[in-house]
Coordinates of C-alpha atoms and ligand atoms in Angstrom, one line a residue:
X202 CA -16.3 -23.8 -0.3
X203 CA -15.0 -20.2 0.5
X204 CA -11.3 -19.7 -1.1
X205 CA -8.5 -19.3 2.2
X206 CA -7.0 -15.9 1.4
X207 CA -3.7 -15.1 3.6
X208 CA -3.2 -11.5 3.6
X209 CA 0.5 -10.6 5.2
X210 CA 0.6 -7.3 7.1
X211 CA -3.6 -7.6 7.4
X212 CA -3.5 -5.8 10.8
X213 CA -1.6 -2.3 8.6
X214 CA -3.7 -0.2 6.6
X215 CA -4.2 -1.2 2.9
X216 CA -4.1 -5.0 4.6
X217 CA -7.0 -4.0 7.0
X218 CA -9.4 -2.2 4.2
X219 CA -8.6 -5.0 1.4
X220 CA -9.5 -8.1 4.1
X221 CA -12.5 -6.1 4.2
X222 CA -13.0 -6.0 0.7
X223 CA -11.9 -9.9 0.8
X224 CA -14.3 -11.1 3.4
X225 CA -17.4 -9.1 1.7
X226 CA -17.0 -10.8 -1.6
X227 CA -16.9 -14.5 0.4
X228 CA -12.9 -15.1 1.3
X229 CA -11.8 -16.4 4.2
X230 CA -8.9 -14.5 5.8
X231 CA -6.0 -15.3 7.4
X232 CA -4.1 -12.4 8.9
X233 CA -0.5 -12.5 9.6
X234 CA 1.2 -9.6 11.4
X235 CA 3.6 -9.0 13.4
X236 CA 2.6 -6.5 14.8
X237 CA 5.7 -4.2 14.1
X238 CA 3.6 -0.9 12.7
X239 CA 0.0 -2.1 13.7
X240 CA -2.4 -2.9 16.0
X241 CA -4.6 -5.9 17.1
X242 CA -7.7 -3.7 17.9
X243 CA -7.7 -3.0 13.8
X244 CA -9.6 -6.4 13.8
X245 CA -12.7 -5.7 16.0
X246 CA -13.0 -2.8 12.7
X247 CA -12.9 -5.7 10.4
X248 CA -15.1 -7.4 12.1
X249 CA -18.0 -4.4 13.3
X250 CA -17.4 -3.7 9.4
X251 CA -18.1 -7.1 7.9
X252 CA -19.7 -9.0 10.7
X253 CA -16.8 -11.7 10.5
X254 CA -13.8 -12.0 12.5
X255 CA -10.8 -13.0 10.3
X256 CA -8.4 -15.3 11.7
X257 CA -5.1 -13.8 13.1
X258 CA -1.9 -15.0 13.5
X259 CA 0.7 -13.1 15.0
X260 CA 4.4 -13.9 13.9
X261 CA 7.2 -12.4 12.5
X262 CA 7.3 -13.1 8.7
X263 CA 11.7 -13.5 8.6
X264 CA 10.8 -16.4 11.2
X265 CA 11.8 -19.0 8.2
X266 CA 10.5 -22.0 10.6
X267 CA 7.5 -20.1 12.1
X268 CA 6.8 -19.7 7.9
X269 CA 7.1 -23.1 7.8
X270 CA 5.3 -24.3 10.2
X271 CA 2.5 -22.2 9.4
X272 CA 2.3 -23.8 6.3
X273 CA 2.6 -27.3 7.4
X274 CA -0.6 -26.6 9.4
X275 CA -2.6 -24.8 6.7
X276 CA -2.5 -27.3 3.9
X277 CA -6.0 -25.5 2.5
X278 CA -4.3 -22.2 1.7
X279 CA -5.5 -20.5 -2.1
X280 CA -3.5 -17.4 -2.2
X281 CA -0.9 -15.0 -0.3
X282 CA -1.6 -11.2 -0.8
X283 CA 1.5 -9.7 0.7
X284 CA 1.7 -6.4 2.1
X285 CA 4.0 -7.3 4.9
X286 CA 6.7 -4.7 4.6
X287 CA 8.1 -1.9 6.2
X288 CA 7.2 1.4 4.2
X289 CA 9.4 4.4 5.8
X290 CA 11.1 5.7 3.5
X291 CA 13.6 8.2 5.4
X292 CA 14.0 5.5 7.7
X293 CA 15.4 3.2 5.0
X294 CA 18.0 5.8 4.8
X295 CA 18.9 5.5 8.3
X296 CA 18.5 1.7 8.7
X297 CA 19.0 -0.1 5.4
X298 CA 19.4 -3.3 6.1
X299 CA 16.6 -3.4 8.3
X300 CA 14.9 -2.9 5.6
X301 CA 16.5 -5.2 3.0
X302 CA 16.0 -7.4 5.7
X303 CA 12.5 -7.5 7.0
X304 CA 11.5 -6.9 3.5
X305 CA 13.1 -9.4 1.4
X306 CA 13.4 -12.0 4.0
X307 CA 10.0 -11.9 4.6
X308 CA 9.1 -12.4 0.7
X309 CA 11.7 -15.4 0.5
X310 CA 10.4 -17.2 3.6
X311 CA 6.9 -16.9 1.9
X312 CA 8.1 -17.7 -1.9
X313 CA 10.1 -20.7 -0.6
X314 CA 7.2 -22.3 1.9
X315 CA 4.8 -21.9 -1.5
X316 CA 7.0 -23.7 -3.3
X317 CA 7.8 -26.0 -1.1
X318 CA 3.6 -26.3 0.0
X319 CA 2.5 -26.2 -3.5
X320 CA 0.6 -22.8 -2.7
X321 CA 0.7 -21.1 -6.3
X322 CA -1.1 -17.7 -6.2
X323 CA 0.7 -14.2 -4.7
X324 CA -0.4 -10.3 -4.8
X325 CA 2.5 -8.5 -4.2
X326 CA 2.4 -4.8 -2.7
X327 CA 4.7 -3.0 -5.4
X328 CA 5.1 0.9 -5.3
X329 CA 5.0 3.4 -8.1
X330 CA 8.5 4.6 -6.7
X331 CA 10.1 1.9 -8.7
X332 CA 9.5 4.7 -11.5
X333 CA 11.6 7.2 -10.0
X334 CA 11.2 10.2 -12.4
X335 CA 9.4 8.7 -15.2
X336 CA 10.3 10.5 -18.7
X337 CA 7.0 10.2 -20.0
X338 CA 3.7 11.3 -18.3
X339 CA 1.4 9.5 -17.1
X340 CA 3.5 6.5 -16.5
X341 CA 2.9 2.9 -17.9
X342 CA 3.9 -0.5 -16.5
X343 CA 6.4 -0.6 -19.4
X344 CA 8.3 2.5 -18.6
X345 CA 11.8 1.6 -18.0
X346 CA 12.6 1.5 -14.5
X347 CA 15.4 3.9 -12.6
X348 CA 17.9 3.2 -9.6
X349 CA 16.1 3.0 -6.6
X350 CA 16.6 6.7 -4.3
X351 CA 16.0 4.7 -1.1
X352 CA 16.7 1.6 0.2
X353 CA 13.0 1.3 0.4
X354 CA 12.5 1.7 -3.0
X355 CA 15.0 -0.7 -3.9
X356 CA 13.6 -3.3 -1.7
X357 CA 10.3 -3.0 -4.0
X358 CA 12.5 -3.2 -6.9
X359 CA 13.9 -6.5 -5.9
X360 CA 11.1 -7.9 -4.6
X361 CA 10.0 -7.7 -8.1
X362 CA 12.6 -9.0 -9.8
X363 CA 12.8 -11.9 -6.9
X364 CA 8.8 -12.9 -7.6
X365 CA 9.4 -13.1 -11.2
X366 CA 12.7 -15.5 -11.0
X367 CA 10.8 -17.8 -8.4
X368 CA 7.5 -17.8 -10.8
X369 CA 9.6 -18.2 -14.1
X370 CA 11.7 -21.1 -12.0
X371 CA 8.5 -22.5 -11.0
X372 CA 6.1 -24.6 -12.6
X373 CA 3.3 -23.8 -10.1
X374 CA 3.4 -20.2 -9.0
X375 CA 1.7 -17.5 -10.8
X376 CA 1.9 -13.8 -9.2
X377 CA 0.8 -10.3 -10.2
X378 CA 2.7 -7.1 -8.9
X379 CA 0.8 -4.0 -7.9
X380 CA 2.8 -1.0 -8.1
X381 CA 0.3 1.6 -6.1
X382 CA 0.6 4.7 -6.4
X383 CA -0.3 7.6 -3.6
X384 CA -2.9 5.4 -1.3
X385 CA -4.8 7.8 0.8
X386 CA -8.3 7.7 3.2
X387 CA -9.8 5.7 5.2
X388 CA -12.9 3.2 5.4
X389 CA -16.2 5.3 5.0
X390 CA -17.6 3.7 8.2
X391 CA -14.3 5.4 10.1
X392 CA -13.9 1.3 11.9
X393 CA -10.2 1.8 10.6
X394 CA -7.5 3.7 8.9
X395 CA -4.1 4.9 8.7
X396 CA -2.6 4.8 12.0
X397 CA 0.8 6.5 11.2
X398 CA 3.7 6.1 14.5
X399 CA 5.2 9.5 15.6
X400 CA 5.7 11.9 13.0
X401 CA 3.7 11.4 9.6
X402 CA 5.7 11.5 6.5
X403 CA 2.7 11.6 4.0
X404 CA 1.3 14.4 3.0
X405 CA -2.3 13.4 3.7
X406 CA -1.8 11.9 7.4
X407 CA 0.3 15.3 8.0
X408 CA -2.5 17.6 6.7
X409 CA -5.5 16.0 8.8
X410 CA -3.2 16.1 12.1
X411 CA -2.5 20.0 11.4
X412 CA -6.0 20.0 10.7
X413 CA -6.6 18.7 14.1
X414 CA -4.2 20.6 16.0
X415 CA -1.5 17.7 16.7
X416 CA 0.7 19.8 14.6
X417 CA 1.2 22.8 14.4
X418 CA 2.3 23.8 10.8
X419 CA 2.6 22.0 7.7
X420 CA 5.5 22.3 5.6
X421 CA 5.0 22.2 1.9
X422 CA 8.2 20.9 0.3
X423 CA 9.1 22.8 -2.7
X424 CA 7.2 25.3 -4.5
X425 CA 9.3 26.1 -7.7
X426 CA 8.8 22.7 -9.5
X427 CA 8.3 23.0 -13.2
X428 CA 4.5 22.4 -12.8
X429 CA 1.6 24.4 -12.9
X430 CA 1.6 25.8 -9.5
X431 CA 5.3 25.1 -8.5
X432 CA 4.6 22.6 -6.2
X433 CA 5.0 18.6 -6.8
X434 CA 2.3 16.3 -8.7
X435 CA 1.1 12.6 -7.4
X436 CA -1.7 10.2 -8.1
X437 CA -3.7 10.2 -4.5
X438 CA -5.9 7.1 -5.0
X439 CA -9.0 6.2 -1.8
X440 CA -7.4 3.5 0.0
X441 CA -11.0 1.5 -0.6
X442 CA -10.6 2.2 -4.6
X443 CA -6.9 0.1 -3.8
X444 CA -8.2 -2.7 -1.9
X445 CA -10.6 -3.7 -4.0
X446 CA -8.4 -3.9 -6.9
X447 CA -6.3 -6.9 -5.0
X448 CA -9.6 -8.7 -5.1
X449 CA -10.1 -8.1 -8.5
X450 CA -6.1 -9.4 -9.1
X451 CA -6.8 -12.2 -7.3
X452 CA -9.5 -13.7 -8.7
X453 CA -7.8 -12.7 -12.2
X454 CA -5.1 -15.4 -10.8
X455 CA -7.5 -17.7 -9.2
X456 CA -10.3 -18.4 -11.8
X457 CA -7.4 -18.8 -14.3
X458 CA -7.6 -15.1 -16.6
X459 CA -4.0 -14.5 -16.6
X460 CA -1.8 -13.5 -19.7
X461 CA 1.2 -14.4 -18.3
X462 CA 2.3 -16.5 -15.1
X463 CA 3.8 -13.1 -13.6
X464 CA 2.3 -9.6 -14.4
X465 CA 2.2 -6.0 -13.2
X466 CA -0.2 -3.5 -12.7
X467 CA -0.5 0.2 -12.1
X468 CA -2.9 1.4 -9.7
X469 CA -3.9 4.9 -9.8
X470 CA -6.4 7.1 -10.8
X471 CA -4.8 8.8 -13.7
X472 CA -5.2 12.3 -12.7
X473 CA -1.9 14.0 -10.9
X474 CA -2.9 16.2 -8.2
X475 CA -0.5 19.3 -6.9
X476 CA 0.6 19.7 -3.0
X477 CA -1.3 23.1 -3.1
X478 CA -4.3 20.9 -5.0
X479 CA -5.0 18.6 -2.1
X480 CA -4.5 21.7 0.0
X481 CA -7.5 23.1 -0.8
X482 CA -9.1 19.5 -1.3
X483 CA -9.0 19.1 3.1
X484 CA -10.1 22.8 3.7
X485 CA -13.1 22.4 0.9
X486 CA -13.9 19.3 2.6
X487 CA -13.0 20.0 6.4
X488 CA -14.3 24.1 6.0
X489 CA -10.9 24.8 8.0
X490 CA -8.3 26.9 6.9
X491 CA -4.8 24.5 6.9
X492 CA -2.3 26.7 8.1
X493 CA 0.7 25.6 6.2
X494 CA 4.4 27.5 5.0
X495 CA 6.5 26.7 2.0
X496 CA 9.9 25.4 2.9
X497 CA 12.8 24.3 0.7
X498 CA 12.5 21.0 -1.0
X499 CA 12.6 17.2 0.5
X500 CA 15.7 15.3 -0.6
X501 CA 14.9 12.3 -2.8
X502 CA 11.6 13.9 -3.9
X503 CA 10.9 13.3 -7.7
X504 CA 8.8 16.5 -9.1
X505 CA 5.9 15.0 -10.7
X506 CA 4.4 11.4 -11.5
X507 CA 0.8 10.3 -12.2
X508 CA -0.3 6.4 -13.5
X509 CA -1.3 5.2 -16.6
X510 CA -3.9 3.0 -15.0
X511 CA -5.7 1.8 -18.4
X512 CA -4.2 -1.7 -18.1
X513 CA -5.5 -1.9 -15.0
X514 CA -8.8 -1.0 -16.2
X515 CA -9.1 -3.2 -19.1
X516 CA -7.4 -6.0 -17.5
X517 CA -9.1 -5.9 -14.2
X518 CA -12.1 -4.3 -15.1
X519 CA -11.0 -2.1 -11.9
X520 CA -11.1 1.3 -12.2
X521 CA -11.4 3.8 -9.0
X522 CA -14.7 5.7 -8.5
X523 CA -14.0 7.8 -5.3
X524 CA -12.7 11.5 -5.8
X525 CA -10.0 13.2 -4.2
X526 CA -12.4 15.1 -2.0
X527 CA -14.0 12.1 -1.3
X528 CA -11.0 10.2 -0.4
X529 CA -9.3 13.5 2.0
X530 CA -13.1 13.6 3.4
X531 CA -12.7 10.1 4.4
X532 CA -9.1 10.6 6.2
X533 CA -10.7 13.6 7.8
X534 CA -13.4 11.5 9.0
X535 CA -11.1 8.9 10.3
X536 CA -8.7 11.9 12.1
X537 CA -11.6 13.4 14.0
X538 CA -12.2 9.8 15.2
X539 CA -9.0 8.8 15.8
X540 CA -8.5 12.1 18.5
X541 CA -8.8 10.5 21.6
X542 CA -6.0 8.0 20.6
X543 CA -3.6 10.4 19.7
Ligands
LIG38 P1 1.5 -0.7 7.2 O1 2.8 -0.5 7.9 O2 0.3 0.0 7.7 O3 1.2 -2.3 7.1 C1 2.3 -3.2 7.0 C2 2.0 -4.3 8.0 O4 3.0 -5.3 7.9 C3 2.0 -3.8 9.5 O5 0.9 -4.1 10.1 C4 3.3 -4.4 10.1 O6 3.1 -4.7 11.4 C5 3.4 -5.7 9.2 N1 4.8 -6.2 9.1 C6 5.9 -5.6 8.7 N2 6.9 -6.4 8.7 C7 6.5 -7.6 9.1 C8 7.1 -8.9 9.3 N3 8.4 -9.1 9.1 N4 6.3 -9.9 9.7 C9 5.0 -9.8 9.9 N5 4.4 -8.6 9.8 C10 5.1 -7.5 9.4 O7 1.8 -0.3 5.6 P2 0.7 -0.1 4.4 O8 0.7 1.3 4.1 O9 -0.5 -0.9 4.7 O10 1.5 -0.8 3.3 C11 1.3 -2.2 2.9 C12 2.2 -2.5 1.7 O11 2.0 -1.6 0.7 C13 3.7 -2.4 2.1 O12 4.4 -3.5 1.4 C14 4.1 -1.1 1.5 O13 5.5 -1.1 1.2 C15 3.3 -1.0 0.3 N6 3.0 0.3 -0.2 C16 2.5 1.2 0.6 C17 2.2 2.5 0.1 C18 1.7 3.6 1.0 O14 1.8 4.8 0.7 N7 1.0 3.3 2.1 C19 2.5 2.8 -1.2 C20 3.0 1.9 -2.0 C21 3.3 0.6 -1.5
LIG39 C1 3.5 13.6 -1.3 C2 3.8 15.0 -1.7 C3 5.9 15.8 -0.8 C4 4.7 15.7 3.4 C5 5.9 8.2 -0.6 C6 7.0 7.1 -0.8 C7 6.7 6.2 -1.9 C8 5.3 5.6 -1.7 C9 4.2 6.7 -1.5 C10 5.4 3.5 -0.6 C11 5.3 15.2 -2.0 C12 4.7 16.6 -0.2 C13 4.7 15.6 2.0 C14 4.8 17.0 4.0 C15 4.8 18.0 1.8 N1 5.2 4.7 -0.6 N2 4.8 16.7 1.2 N3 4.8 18.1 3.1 O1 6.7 11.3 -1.7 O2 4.9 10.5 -3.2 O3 5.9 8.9 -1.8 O4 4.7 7.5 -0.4 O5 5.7 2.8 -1.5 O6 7.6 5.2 -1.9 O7 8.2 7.8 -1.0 O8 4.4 10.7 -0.8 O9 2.9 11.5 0.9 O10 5.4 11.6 1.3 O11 4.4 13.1 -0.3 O12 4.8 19.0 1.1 O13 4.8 17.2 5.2 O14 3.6 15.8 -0.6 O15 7.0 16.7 -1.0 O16 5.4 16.1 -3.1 P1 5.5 10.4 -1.9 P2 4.3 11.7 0.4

């Protein structure tokens, strides 16, 4: 019988692609959304894209009875992936406990009704911003972490530390961690994508709605970093490349391959790409010129990080395969198709 998969925030995008990726390899899905930063029509995308409808449930997560109850009526459930979160990070700034909040109580509610349910399997959405400024390039999962720069960050942080007490607490819950790096791109059928709410704070959302004409000008933060052409490095990785590596955790936790009843992964490509890099990456791609202006650094920014994804690899077998071009084509493709909705 098909494993019952519960992916939190399935409705957002790396939820959306990776219940994709889920259903094609023979999961059944459960979303649960709330519907805070998405949208329900992201399902007819899943479904033209797979040719199965997952089922949806729309609740808030930091509904501790709503939790509960959900579980009480799913007795059948194998795993939680749980992307639920919100992911703004100058927003964080603004409204931090809103964001200690949704994100924590969210992950306790869940934590607690697995306990309590005897579901024993979690994917966690971690972020490479746990790093901060790593000393050592390209980072590895056992590079010691810094003080969160946003309350975002930090809710990351604890949700780490908060999965490993439950699972070391627990005799029954095993969890893996995925600390992504710079997800970008859409789904090469352009059913779904990043949807982004007012003003885009990523670089790659920002460049294909300059590309498009939604804004005017984009403003490259900084270009006298200390790297090669002044401007800072990240590890953009195709937003299918990241969803298939939750399948790939889960069935590491599922058919029993763990090393340990908690572990953490980098996802990444490996290869640190420059502002100006990804640049030229859309107008190679797009054959537009980007017009774009160098403005004074972003507070909070760290200057360069790529991952060490070789654990990954070996441990997952998962490696990506799509190139940056490929992956800014793809959010290009998505953009042009997303115009009307704008
Ligand atoms: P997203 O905003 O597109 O998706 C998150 C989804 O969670 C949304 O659909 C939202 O409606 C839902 N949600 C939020 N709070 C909820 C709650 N309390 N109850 C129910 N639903 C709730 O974000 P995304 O980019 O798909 O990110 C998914 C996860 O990956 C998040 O945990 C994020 O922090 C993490 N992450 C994202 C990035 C990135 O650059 N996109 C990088 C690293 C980590
Ligand atoms: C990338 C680069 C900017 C916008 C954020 C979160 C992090 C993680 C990933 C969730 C930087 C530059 C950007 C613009 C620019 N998310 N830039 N002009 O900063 O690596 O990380 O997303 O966990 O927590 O902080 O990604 O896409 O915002 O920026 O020049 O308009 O592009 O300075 O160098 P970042 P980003």
């Amino acid at each position: 019988m098909a494993k019952k998969i519960i992916v939190t925030g399935g409705t957002g995008y790396i939820g959306s692609h990776t219940t994709v990726e889920l259903q094609q390899e023979g999961f059944d899905v459960i979303i649960i959304d709330n519907l805070c930063n998405s949208e329900k029509e992201v399902i007819d995308g899943i479904e033209k894209i797979t040719g199965v409808r997952p089922e949806f449930e729309e609740f808030d997560l930091c509904d501790r009875n709503k939790v509960v109850d959900f579980f009480r009526n799913n007795t059948d459930i194998d795993a939680v992936i749980h992307f639920a979160a919100l992911k703004a990070v100058g927003e964080s700034v603004n409204k931090p406990l809103l964001y200690y909040h949704n994100n924590l109580v969210s992950l306790m509610n869940l934590l607690e009704s697995m306990n309590q349910f005897k579901t024993g399997s979690m994917v966690f959405s971690s972020s490479c911003t746990v790093y901060g400024q790593p000393v050592r390039l390209p980072v590895t999962e056992k590079e010691p972490l810094q003080p969160a720069v946003s309350p975002y960050g930090n809710t990351k942080q604890i949700g780490e530390d908060i999965i490993r007490d439950a699972v070391t607490s627990s005799g029954n819950l095993k969890a893996v961690s995925l600390r992504y790096f710079n997800p970008v791109g859409a789904h090469p059928t352009a059913l779904i994508g990043e949807l982004p709410r007012g003003v885009p704070e990523n670089l790659v959302p920002f460049i294909t709605q300059t590309g498009i004409g939604i804004r005017k000008q984009l403003k490259v933060f900084g270009d006298n970093y200390n790297t090669p052409d002044g401007s800072c490095i990240r590890d953009y990785l195709h937003v299918v490349d990241l969803a298939k590596a939750h399948v790939a955790a889960l069935k590491r936790i599922l058919e029993g391959n763990m090393k340990n009843n908690y572990e953490i992964f980098n996802l990444g490509t490996g290869t640190g790409v420059s502002v100006f890099e990804a640049i030229k990456s859309f107008e190679r791609v797009s054959g537009l010129k980007l017009n774009y202006k160098v403005e004074g650094r972003r507070a909070g920014d760290i200057e360069q990080i790529w991952a060490d994804p070789s654990y990954a690899n070996n441990e997952l077998k998962w490696k990506t395969v799509s190139t940056l071009d490929e992956a800014i084509k793809s959010a290009w493709d998505w953009e042009q198709k997303c115009k009307s909705k704008h």
